[in-house]
XYZ file of N, CA and C in Angstrom:
771
model
N 0.282 -35.594 28.678
C 0.486 -34.510 27.642
C 1.966 -34.111 27.530
N 2.878 -34.899 27.977
C 4.246 -34.566 27.966
C 4.843 -34.401 26.584
N 4.113 -34.940 25.518
C 4.521 -34.766 24.154
C 4.397 -33.269 23.712
N 3.520 -32.539 24.304
C 3.287 -31.172 23.851
C 4.214 -30.249 24.575
N 5.500 -30.199 24.051
C 6.527 -29.586 24.714
C 7.036 -28.269 24.066
N 6.442 -27.829 22.967
C 6.811 -26.552 22.322
C 5.634 -25.577 22.271
N 5.897 -24.338 22.259
C 4.767 -23.329 22.172
C 3.973 -23.590 20.899
N 2.661 -23.572 21.042
C 1.778 -23.845 19.936
C 1.545 -22.608 19.076
N 1.201 -22.861 17.757
C 0.808 -21.777 16.909
C -0.521 -21.195 17.452
N -1.299 -22.041 17.968
C -2.635 -21.627 18.484
C -3.081 -22.640 19.549
N -3.546 -22.233 20.676
C -4.104 -23.148 21.666
C -5.489 -22.734 22.068
N -6.461 -23.705 21.924
C -7.838 -23.359 22.238
C -8.275 -24.283 23.321
N -8.836 -23.761 24.310
C -9.455 -24.630 25.355
C -10.977 -24.231 25.334
N -11.735 -25.132 24.861
C -13.125 -24.793 24.550
C -14.122 -25.211 25.610
N -13.598 -25.930 26.650
C -14.522 -26.316 27.788
C -15.421 -27.340 27.454
N -16.326 -27.599 28.277
C -17.379 -28.678 28.183
C -18.331 -28.288 26.985
N -18.682 -29.236 26.175
C -19.594 -29.017 25.070
C -20.874 -29.803 25.314
N -21.954 -29.262 24.880
C -23.258 -29.907 25.148
C -23.318 -31.241 24.415
N -24.073 -32.141 24.918
C -24.261 -33.505 24.366
C -24.895 -33.359 22.961
N -25.717 -32.343 22.751
C -26.309 -32.232 21.481
C -25.345 -32.102 20.374
N -24.202 -31.442 20.616
C -23.194 -31.246 19.536
C -22.464 -32.563 19.289
N -22.511 -33.503 20.195
C -21.851 -34.756 19.996
C -22.341 -35.588 18.847
N -23.578 -35.209 18.404
C -24.187 -35.954 17.260
C -23.564 -35.616 15.914
N -22.682 -34.585 15.931
C -22.061 -34.179 14.644
C -21.075 -35.209 14.260
N -20.622 -35.163 12.966
C -19.661 -36.116 12.358
C -18.315 -35.922 12.894
N -18.007 -34.664 13.331
C -16.683 -34.366 13.873
C -16.815 -33.983 15.365
N -15.748 -34.107 16.155
C -15.806 -33.772 17.584
C -16.225 -32.259 17.793
N -16.898 -32.032 18.824
C -17.354 -30.533 19.063
C -16.215 -29.579 18.971
N -15.067 -29.780 19.558
C -14.046 -28.753 19.521
C -13.579 -28.501 18.015
N -13.546 -29.545 17.180
C -13.223 -29.402 15.779
C -14.280 -28.600 15.097
N -15.584 -28.932 15.424
C -16.674 -28.112 14.859
C -16.607 -26.622 15.297
N -16.090 -26.418 16.490
C -15.888 -24.976 16.892
C -14.914 -24.301 16.098
N -13.806 -25.035 15.727
C -12.772 -24.454 14.778
C -13.413 -24.083 13.494
N -14.216 -25.062 13.018
C -14.921 -24.880 11.717
C -15.779 -23.645 11.766
N -16.455 -23.461 12.892
C -17.427 -22.277 13.076
C -16.609 -20.981 13.061
N -15.296 -21.089 13.386
C -14.498 -19.913 13.478
C -13.721 -19.658 12.124
N -14.165 -20.468 11.092
C -13.573 -20.221 9.751
C -12.547 -21.156 9.244
N -12.244 -22.228 10.030
C -11.318 -23.228 9.577
C -11.932 -24.294 8.655
N -11.153 -24.745 7.677
C -11.647 -25.871 6.848
C -10.961 -27.080 7.411
N -11.836 -28.144 7.605
C -11.392 -29.331 8.279
C -11.003 -30.353 7.205
N -9.792 -30.947 7.352
C -9.252 -31.947 6.379
C -9.397 -33.378 6.877
N -8.318 -34.114 6.868
C -8.371 -35.575 7.227
C -8.076 -35.781 8.739
N -8.714 -36.847 9.170
C -8.447 -37.330 10.573
C -7.224 -38.255 10.535
N -6.415 -38.183 11.585
C -5.265 -39.145 11.618
C -5.055 -39.546 13.135
N -4.342 -40.631 13.219
C -4.044 -41.085 14.669
C -2.895 -40.302 15.178
N -2.902 -40.049 16.470
C -1.808 -39.366 17.160
C -1.521 -39.981 18.493
N -0.316 -39.845 19.059
C 0.011 -40.553 20.228
C -0.616 -39.782 21.445
N -0.507 -40.460 22.636
C -0.906 -39.914 23.885
C -2.459 -39.829 24.065
N -3.149 -40.653 23.345
C -4.602 -40.607 23.429
C -5.192 -39.474 22.613
N -4.447 -38.745 21.807
C -4.917 -37.625 20.972
C -5.450 -38.122 19.616
N -6.400 -37.425 19.115
C -6.895 -37.682 17.767
C -6.576 -36.452 16.907
N -5.878 -36.635 15.778
C -5.459 -35.508 14.993
C -6.389 -35.203 13.764
N -6.399 -33.969 13.424
C -7.151 -33.478 12.208
C -6.223 -32.421 11.490
N -6.185 -32.493 10.193
C -5.585 -31.330 9.488
C -6.653 -30.240 9.308
N -6.216 -29.039 9.486
C -7.174 -27.902 9.288
C -6.449 -26.807 8.501
N -7.240 -26.128 7.747
C -6.706 -24.984 7.037
C -7.373 -23.711 7.537
N -6.538 -22.681 7.939
C -7.042 -21.534 8.553
C -6.225 -20.286 8.025
N -6.884 -19.346 7.475
C -6.252 -18.115 6.961
C -5.047 -18.411 6.122
N -5.154 -19.405 5.122
C -4.159 -19.730 4.241
C -2.995 -20.637 4.760
N -3.207 -21.125 6.039
C -2.121 -21.965 6.583
C -2.743 -23.383 6.896
N -1.940 -24.437 6.516
C -2.370 -25.774 6.955
C -1.709 -26.106 8.266
N -2.603 -26.548 9.205
C -2.197 -26.793 10.571
C -2.668 -28.096 11.033
N -2.053 -28.682 12.159
C -2.483 -29.913 12.762
C -3.235 -29.577 14.064
N -4.440 -30.197 14.243
C -5.246 -29.991 15.401
C -5.319 -31.307 16.114
N -5.262 -31.271 17.445
C -5.288 -32.441 18.304
C -6.362 -32.397 19.321
N -7.294 -33.346 19.230
C -8.351 -33.394 20.128
C -7.997 -34.306 21.350
N -8.227 -33.786 22.564
C -7.888 -34.593 23.775
C -8.737 -35.843 23.869
N -8.284 -36.765 24.682
C -8.886 -38.086 24.745
C -10.384 -37.982 25.197
N -10.640 -37.022 26.047
C -12.046 -36.863 26.538
C -12.990 -36.184 25.502
N -12.382 -35.698 24.450
C -13.174 -35.032 23.313
C -13.642 -33.711 23.619
N -13.150 -33.089 24.652
C -13.721 -31.664 24.998
C -12.845 -30.529 24.735
N -11.570 -30.787 24.347
C -10.603 -29.764 24.112
C -9.858 -30.010 22.885
N -9.366 -28.895 22.158
C -8.462 -29.073 21.034
C -7.312 -28.170 21.128
N -6.084 -28.754 20.735
C -4.865 -27.935 20.658
C -4.468 -27.869 19.259
N -4.035 -26.735 18.717
C -3.675 -26.568 17.318
C -2.188 -26.106 17.308
N -1.316 -26.918 16.680
C 0.054 -26.471 16.626
C 1.050 -27.574 16.356
N 2.244 -27.567 17.055
C 3.261 -28.481 16.767
C 3.404 -29.559 17.815
N 3.285 -30.806 17.496
C 3.437 -31.843 18.435
C 4.837 -32.512 18.317
N 5.549 -32.531 19.385
C 6.883 -33.110 19.473
C 6.828 -34.332 20.340
N 7.778 -35.317 20.007
C 7.882 -36.429 20.928
C 9.053 -36.084 21.955
N 9.355 -37.091 22.834
C 10.289 -36.764 23.835
C 11.764 -36.583 23.312
N 11.993 -36.981 22.098
C 13.279 -36.763 21.368
C 13.387 -35.437 20.665
N 12.280 -34.728 20.648
C 12.159 -33.424 20.017
C 11.805 -33.505 18.518
N 11.415 -34.716 18.083
C 11.009 -34.928 16.659
C 9.631 -34.256 16.401
N 9.549 -33.550 15.349
C 8.340 -32.852 14.974
C 7.401 -33.829 14.374
N 6.395 -34.224 14.991
C 5.418 -35.228 14.486
C 4.339 -34.535 13.628
N 4.184 -33.236 13.706
C 3.101 -32.547 12.949
C 3.506 -32.323 11.597
N 4.862 -31.997 11.269
C 5.281 -31.527 10.016
C 5.037 -32.589 8.930
N 5.296 -33.850 9.094
C 4.961 -34.828 7.973
C 3.362 -34.822 7.622
N 2.583 -34.723 8.611
C 1.201 -34.693 8.440
C 0.761 -33.477 7.605
N 1.288 -32.329 7.933
C 1.038 -31.059 7.304
C 1.481 -31.119 5.857
N 2.695 -31.637 5.643
C 3.279 -31.728 4.281
C 2.436 -32.644 3.362
N 2.048 -33.743 4.038
C 1.223 -34.715 3.204
C -0.076 -34.030 2.838
N -0.724 -33.269 3.704
C -1.959 -32.553 3.415
C -1.791 -31.579 2.375
N -0.672 -30.825 2.450
C -0.423 -29.777 1.408
C -0.092 -30.370 0.055
N 0.473 -31.565 0.003
C 0.820 -32.120 -1.254
C -0.235 -33.103 -1.821
N -1.346 -33.267 -1.107
C -2.396 -34.183 -1.522
C -3.103 -33.618 -2.791
N -3.648 -34.534 -3.498
C -4.416 -34.216 -4.762
C -5.517 -33.143 -4.416
N -5.698 -32.138 -5.145
C -6.697 -31.141 -4.928
C -8.050 -31.557 -5.536
N -9.115 -31.052 -4.951
C -10.451 -31.501 -5.392
C -10.776 -30.867 -6.810
N -11.628 -31.559 -7.572
C -12.145 -31.019 -8.837
C -12.783 -29.664 -8.699
N -13.402 -29.440 -7.541
C -14.107 -28.212 -7.345
C -13.141 -27.012 -7.506
N -11.809 -27.219 -7.129
C -10.925 -26.104 -7.130
C -10.556 -25.835 -8.608
N -10.436 -26.871 -9.446
C -10.145 -26.646 -10.837
C -11.277 -25.808 -11.425
N -12.542 -26.214 -11.118
C -13.712 -25.464 -11.560
C -13.702 -24.014 -11.199
N -13.293 -23.726 -9.965
C -13.190 -22.370 -9.397
C -12.103 -21.553 -10.164
N -10.966 -22.276 -10.520
C -9.919 -21.623 -11.253
C -10.366 -21.283 -12.665
N -11.117 -22.141 -13.197
C -11.654 -21.915 -14.656
C -12.545 -20.644 -14.713
N -13.162 -20.398 -13.578
C -14.136 -19.305 -13.531
C -13.515 -17.997 -13.007
N -12.238 -18.027 -12.638
C -11.543 -16.884 -12.176
C -11.246 -15.892 -13.299
N -10.667 -14.775 -13.016
C -10.327 -13.734 -13.964
C -8.890 -13.973 -14.418
N -8.677 -14.534 -15.528
C -7.275 -14.937 -16.022
C -6.955 -14.394 -17.462
N -5.664 -14.375 -17.677
C -5.121 -13.976 -19.012
C -4.570 -15.179 -19.669
N -5.014 -15.463 -20.889
C -4.553 -16.711 -21.621
C -3.215 -16.350 -22.187
N -2.294 -17.369 -22.038
C -0.979 -17.266 -22.505
C -0.693 -18.554 -23.297
N -0.797 -18.573 -24.580
C -0.636 -19.842 -25.357
C -1.858 -20.025 -26.280
N -1.843 -21.067 -27.080
C -2.858 -21.426 -27.986
C -4.163 -21.828 -27.324
N -5.288 -21.423 -27.853
C -6.611 -21.752 -27.304
C -6.821 -23.306 -27.384
N -6.233 -23.950 -28.418
C -6.532 -25.324 -28.592
C -5.357 -26.247 -28.050
N -4.505 -25.658 -27.162
C -3.364 -26.421 -26.636
C -3.939 -27.658 -25.888
N -3.202 -28.748 -25.901
C -3.661 -29.987 -25.206
C -3.556 -29.866 -23.739
N -2.854 -28.932 -23.134
C -2.656 -28.883 -21.721
C -2.891 -27.487 -21.264
N -3.627 -27.370 -20.127
C -3.983 -26.159 -19.453
C -3.402 -26.132 -18.022
N -2.790 -24.988 -17.656
C -2.204 -24.801 -16.464
C -2.754 -23.429 -15.850
N -3.020 -23.392 -14.576
C -3.498 -22.147 -13.938
C -2.392 -21.657 -12.987
N -2.077 -20.356 -13.076
C -1.048 -19.782 -12.212
C -1.409 -18.486 -11.598
N -1.372 -18.418 -10.287
C -1.596 -17.178 -9.561
C -0.357 -16.309 -9.726
N -0.536 -15.137 -10.254
C 0.667 -14.242 -10.607
C 0.385 -12.819 -10.089
N 1.404 -12.276 -9.489
C 1.430 -10.849 -9.109
C 2.293 -10.160 -10.103
N 1.919 -8.971 -10.685
C 2.761 -8.354 -11.635
C 4.073 -7.774 -11.104
N 4.198 -7.711 -9.787
C 5.483 -7.284 -9.245
C 6.299 -8.411 -8.713
N 5.926 -9.587 -9.018
C 6.606 -10.729 -8.475
C 7.784 -11.189 -9.344
N 9.031 -11.136 -8.904
C 10.144 -11.535 -9.773
C 10.166 -13.020 -10.050
N 9.593 -13.737 -9.134
C 9.564 -15.309 -9.389
C 8.492 -15.626 -10.407
N 7.357 -14.808 -10.416
C 6.334 -14.990 -11.396
C 6.967 -14.687 -12.800
N 7.725 -13.626 -12.821
C 8.412 -13.282 -14.143
C 9.345 -14.402 -14.582
N 10.029 -14.944 -13.637
C 10.968 -16.075 -13.937
C 10.141 -17.235 -14.429
N 8.982 -17.590 -13.891
C 8.177 -18.565 -14.334
C 7.585 -18.326 -15.740
N 7.268 -17.135 -15.997
C 6.932 -16.768 -17.380
C 7.914 -17.053 -18.344
N 9.223 -16.588 -18.060
C 10.329 -16.810 -18.900
C 10.650 -18.242 -19.089
N 10.592 -19.018 -18.014
C 10.977 -20.447 -18.085
C 9.912 -21.273 -18.929
N 8.689 -20.720 -19.039
C 7.642 -21.482 -19.657
C 7.548 -21.228 -21.198
N 8.387 -20.348 -21.731
C 8.247 -19.910 -23.120
C 8.329 -21.089 -24.106
N 9.300 -22.041 -23.946
C 9.457 -23.078 -24.920
C 8.235 -23.965 -25.075
N 7.551 -24.237 -23.925
C 6.312 -25.097 -23.931
C 5.183 -24.320 -24.583
N 5.082 -23.037 -24.160
C 3.918 -22.208 -24.648
C 4.065 -21.943 -26.150
N 5.229 -21.586 -26.612
C 5.524 -21.261 -27.972
C 5.456 -22.476 -28.906
N 5.620 -23.654 -28.300
C 5.488 -24.863 -29.138
C 4.024 -25.271 -29.353
N 3.129 -24.544 -28.671
C 1.662 -24.855 -28.887
C 1.164 -25.902 -27.970
N 2.063 -26.497 -27.071
C 1.627 -27.674 -26.289
C 0.765 -27.245 -25.066
N 0.927 -26.025 -24.664
C 0.324 -25.613 -23.332
C -0.198 -24.250 -23.367
N -1.253 -24.032 -22.622
C -1.798 -22.702 -22.423
C -1.771 -22.480 -20.932
N -1.098 -21.384 -20.550
C -1.105 -20.988 -19.093
C -2.114 -19.903 -18.928
N -2.899 -20.089 -17.894
C -3.923 -19.100 -17.568
C -3.444 -18.369 -16.309
N -3.071 -17.099 -16.518
C -2.519 -16.333 -15.446
C -3.650 -15.640 -14.657
N -3.807 -16.085 -13.475
C -4.808 -15.450 -12.599
C -4.154 -14.328 -11.902
N -4.481 -13.103 -12.303
C -3.788 -11.857 -11.903
C -4.306 -11.479 -10.419
N -3.377 -11.363 -9.583
C -3.687 -10.885 -8.199
C -2.893 -9.647 -7.870
N -3.196 -9.022 -6.780
C -2.470 -7.821 -6.317
C -2.190 -7.990 -4.826
N -1.020 -8.529 -4.457
C -0.774 -8.792 -3.040
C 0.599 -8.313 -2.568
N 1.496 -8.024 -3.498
C 2.881 -7.740 -3.045
C 3.122 -6.303 -2.749
N 2.616 -5.418 -3.564
C 2.938 -3.983 -3.498
C 1.657 -3.159 -3.613
N 1.696 -1.887 -3.289
C 0.505 -1.032 -3.359
C 0.049 -0.992 -4.783
N 0.941 -1.022 -5.763
C 0.521 -0.835 -7.149
C 0.239 -2.209 -7.816
N 0.285 -3.296 -7.059
C 0.008 -4.542 -7.719
C -1.385 -4.679 -8.209
N -2.317 -4.287 -7.390
C -3.714 -4.426 -7.811
C -4.056 -3.550 -9.022
N -3.647 -2.243 -9.076
C -3.923 -1.473 -10.284
C -3.179 -2.062 -11.503
N -1.921 -2.549 -11.290
C -1.263 -3.121 -12.431
C -2.106 -4.353 -12.996
N -2.488 -5.274 -12.066
C -3.246 -6.459 -12.561
C -4.606 -6.010 -13.198
N -5.222 -4.968 -12.610
C -6.442 -4.533 -13.177
C -6.256 -3.910 -14.566
N -5.183 -3.247 -14.738
C -4.820 -2.693 -16.067
C -4.632 -3.757 -17.083
N -4.008 -4.819 -16.724
C -3.658 -5.950 -17.696
C -5.009 -6.634 -17.958
N -5.816 -7.013 -16.952
C -7.126 -7.691 -17.212
C -8.018 -6.835 -18.115
N -7.994 -5.536 -17.962
C -8.991 -4.673 -18.706
C -8.412 -4.189 -20.021
N -7.206 -4.656 -20.447
C -6.640 -4.202 -21.684
C -7.451 -4.689 -22.888
N -7.394 -4.024 -24.055
C -8.120 -4.465 -25.221
C -7.642 -5.798 -25.619
N -6.385 -6.125 -25.476
C -5.789 -7.472 -25.754
C -4.928 -7.825 -24.563
N -5.551 -8.453 -23.551
C -4.863 -8.804 -22.298
C -3.611 -9.712 -22.568
N -3.663 -10.598 -23.497
C -2.535 -11.487 -23.695
C -1.355 -10.739 -24.224
N -1.558 -9.774 -25.146
C -0.525 -8.932 -25.647
C -0.041 -8.016 -24.605
N -0.919 -7.491 -23.743
C -0.532 -6.531 -22.732
C 0.340 -7.311 -21.653
N 0.022 -8.578 -21.403
C 0.880 -9.324 -20.522
C 2.253 -9.560 -21.055
N 2.335 -9.925 -22.261
C 3.609 -10.183 -22.964
C 4.516 -8.945 -22.865
N 3.882 -7.803 -23.161
C 4.599 -6.529 -23.183
C 5.072 -6.172 -21.709
N 4.274 -6.506 -20.809
C 4.632 -6.210 -19.293
C 5.827 -7.103 -18.998
N 5.761 -8.388 -19.341
C 6.873 -9.299 -19.020
C 8.136 -8.900 -19.694
N 8.069 -8.400 -20.939
C 9.195 -7.973 -21.726
C 9.849 -6.745 -21.116
N 9.036 -5.948 -20.407
C 9.540 -4.721 -19.815
C 9.680 -4.796 -18.297
N 9.632 -6.040 -17.759
C 9.556 -6.233 -16.289
C 10.621 -5.543 -15.580
N 11.872 -5.687 -16.060
C 13.045 -5.104 -15.361
C 12.894 -3.601 -15.279
N 12.075 -2.972 -16.066
C 11.871 -1.531 -16.049
C 10.608 -1.123 -15.384
N 9.966 -2.143 -14.672
C 8.741 -1.780 -13.896
C 7.451 -2.396 -14.511
N 7.599 -2.807 -15.798
C 6.432 -3.413 -16.427
C 5.316 -2.502 -16.709
N 4.100 -2.926 -16.710
C 2.957 -2.150 -17.111
C 2.835 -0.952 -16.106
N 2.411 0.154 -16.755
C 2.033 1.334 -15.946
C 0.545 1.325 -15.634
N 0.199 1.438 -14.347
C -1.275 1.383 -13.994
C -2.040 2.480 -14.766
N -3.206 2.096 -15.329
C -4.008 3.074 -16.018
C -4.439 4.157 -15.022
N -4.577 5.359 -15.627
C -4.985 6.617 -14.899
C -6.351 6.386 -14.273
N -7.264 5.739 -15.018
C -8.642 5.531 -14.663
C -8.984 4.042 -14.813
N -9.312 3.470 -13.702
C -9.629 2.018 -13.790
C -11.121 1.781 -13.319
N -11.782 1.006 -14.059
C -13.231 0.770 -13.778
C -13.361 -0.075 -12.442
N -14.473 0.113 -11.871
C -14.738 -0.657 -10.624
C -14.703 -2.176 -10.967
N -15.232 -2.517 -12.106
C -15.276 -3.954 -12.531
C -13.863 -4.541 -12.614
N -12.895 -3.773 -13.178
C -11.556 -4.361 -13.305
C -10.896 -4.528 -11.931
N -11.084 -3.580 -10.997
C -10.480 -3.730 -9.670
C -11.185 -4.837 -8.894
N -12.502 -4.956 -9.146
C -13.259 -6.067 -8.422
C -12.746 -7.412 -8.893
N -12.403 -7.505 -10.179
C -11.940 -8.752 -10.724
C -10.647 -9.248 -9.989
N -9.762 -8.318 -9.784
C -8.451 -8.632 -9.064
C -8.826 -8.984 -7.566
N -9.690 -8.208 -6.984
C -10.103 -8.442 -5.598
C -10.673 -9.833 -5.482
N -11.433 -10.280 -6.421
C -12.012 -11.631 -6.447
C -11.010 -12.712 -6.594
N -9.972 -12.419 -7.396
C -8.845 -13.304 -7.551
C -8.095 -13.458 -6.283
N -7.915 -12.303 -5.599
C -7.230 -12.295 -4.281
C -7.968 -13.196 -3.297
N -9.313 -13.043 -3.296
C -10.122 -13.824 -2.338
C -10.013 -15.335 -2.619
N -10.019 -15.690 -3.956
C -9.874 -17.107 -4.371
C -8.559 -17.646 -3.951
N -7.566 -16.877 -4.106
C -6.191 -17.255 -3.660
C -6.202 -17.607 -2.117
N -6.852 -16.745 -1.395
C -6.886 -16.993 0.042
C -7.727 -18.184 0.402
N -8.913 -18.361 -0.306
C -9.771 -19.476 -0.024
C -9.058 -20.852 -0.250
N -8.197 -20.812 -1.295
C -7.488 -22.062 -1.689
C -6.239 -22.304 -0.794
N -6.024 -21.391 0.166
C -4.798 -21.589 1.031
C -3.527 -21.250 0.370
N -3.575 -20.426 -0.593
C -2.311 -19.954 -1.253
C -1.746 -18.679 -0.610
N -0.466 -18.844 -0.229
C 0.162 -17.717 0.505
C 1.221 -16.979 -0.273
N 1.524 -17.410 -1.459
C 2.563 -16.827 -2.223
C 2.454 -16.983 -3.750
N 3.221 -16.194 -4.449
C 3.140 -16.322 -5.904
C 4.626 -16.539 -6.460
N 4.737 -17.283 -7.592
C 3.562 -17.960 -8.304
C 3.150 -19.229 -7.537
N 1.935 -19.611 -7.728
C 1.365 -20.862 -7.262
C 0.641 -21.450 -8.522
N 1.039 -22.642 -8.820
C 0.696 -23.221 -10.192
C -0.200 -24.523 -9.979
N -1.386 -24.581 -10.573
C -2.165 -25.741 -10.498
C -2.049 -26.454 -11.870
N -1.946 -27.748 -11.781
C -1.811 -28.500 -13.022
C -2.268 -29.966 -12.825
N -2.418 -30.671 -13.855
C -2.801 -32.088 -13.796
C -1.600 -33.012 -13.888
N -1.694 -34.092 -13.050
C -0.511 -35.045 -13.124
C -0.884 -35.996 -14.265
N 0.073 -36.987 -14.440
C -0.096 -37.983 -15.498
C -1.325 -38.816 -15.237
N -1.779 -38.937 -13.902
C -2.987 -39.668 -13.510
C -4.261 -38.865 -13.619
N -4.091 -37.622 -14.000
C -5.267 -36.740 -14.142
C -5.588 -36.050 -12.871
N -4.839 -36.254 -11.813
C -5.143 -35.601 -10.543
C -4.672 -34.150 -10.574
N -5.314 -33.302 -9.743
C -4.939 -31.877 -9.678
C -3.871 -31.669 -8.651
N -2.741 -31.085 -9.041
C -1.615 -30.900 -8.103
C -1.302 -29.354 -8.069
N -0.598 -28.989 -7.029
C -0.284 -27.634 -6.802
C 1.216 -27.488 -6.578
N 1.876 -26.646 -7.363
C 3.283 -26.337 -7.195
C 3.320 -25.012 -6.540
N 3.858 -24.900 -5.371
C 3.949 -23.698 -4.505
C 5.242 -23.033 -4.816
N 5.305 -21.773 -5.246
C 6.565 -21.117 -5.542
C 6.994 -21.426 -6.970
N 8.136 -20.939 -7.304
C 8.722 -21.158 -8.636
C 9.004 -22.579 -8.935
N 8.288 -23.191 -9.981
C 8.691 -24.556 -10.333
C 10.011 -24.665 -10.941
N 10.785 -25.668 -10.563
C 12.122 -25.778 -11.028
C 12.308 -27.296 -11.431
N 13.256 -27.454 -12.416
C 13.793 -28.832 -12.706
C 12.657 -29.730 -12.926
N 12.562 -30.958 -12.125
C 11.552 -31.967 -12.345
C 10.152 -31.392 -12.105
N 10.035 -30.507 -11.096
C 8.731 -29.910 -10.879
C 8.220 -29.078 -12.082
N 9.104 -28.354 -12.727
C 8.754 -27.629 -13.908
C 8.261 -28.569 -15.017
N 9.025 -29.674 -15.151
C 8.620 -30.620 -16.203
C 7.279 -31.265 -15.855
N 7.000 -31.490 -14.626
C 5.717 -32.068 -14.219
C 4.586 -31.014 -14.526
N 4.801 -29.753 -14.111
C 3.811 -28.759 -14.447
C 3.480 -28.666 -15.927
N 4.578 -28.736 -16.752
C 4.393 -28.547 -18.157
C 3.969 -29.789 -18.883
N 3.959 -30.954 -18.171
C 3.521 -32.237 -18.823
C 4.521 -32.978 -19.531
N 5.799 -32.549 -19.380
C 6.964 -33.281 -20.012
C 8.175 -32.450 -20.119
N 9.269 -32.913 -20.686
C 10.513 -32.195 -20.802
C 10.382 -31.069 -21.759
N 11.298 -30.142 -21.669
C 11.306 -28.930 -22.489
C 11.434 -29.333 -23.941
N 10.526 -28.843 -24.841
C 10.587 -29.170 -26.269
C 12.014 -28.804 -26.857
N 12.348 -29.689 -27.799
C 13.654 -29.463 -28.492
C 13.579 -28.275 -29.459
């Protein structure tokens, strides 16, 4: 185990596991992680007799390594004797992998504000906090595509950055015309944007809380986070503010003339 030379994000020693559990599709220690709330991803080969798995836990993608005897798991960073981080490429590959169709379905059922024509050829989903300056920048950067009628951005409003983020999002979602309210908020962003309503319904606040929960379930840790379809029709995720080639990919092509 000389490869395990740096402090781990998490170390679990689960001890001997009953033979009954061995009948599962995954090793018992990995199943124990799953029982603790982790989502289990792909299996991969690792050195030193270890077997690796990608796992997602509380919004983080991690690498888990099962010992050769199959009775223990270590979760964290694996280094070789030269100090090379062997876990990072695996984690990055997992984070950049195509997302399942079930996530797109969940996004479509979230509480969002439409920005753009209803009959636009392209739809993009973006987790947005009303106090996020990078979300505001994404809104500004997307205007040419949206105003051309090529794309509709569906802003999934969350409240995660500040104390008034949730009531601001709830105010926008519950407006008589949410699309216009969002545009007015963005136009006045530098002056604080929308003012939270004095009285918010339980429904409006619950909608934002549900969006927050979906964000966590999808492993999203920051805003903006943008889901879009690639040229091959696969679902991709741009974490953070999309720039340059990434922005073009999100929008489906270069900026309209």
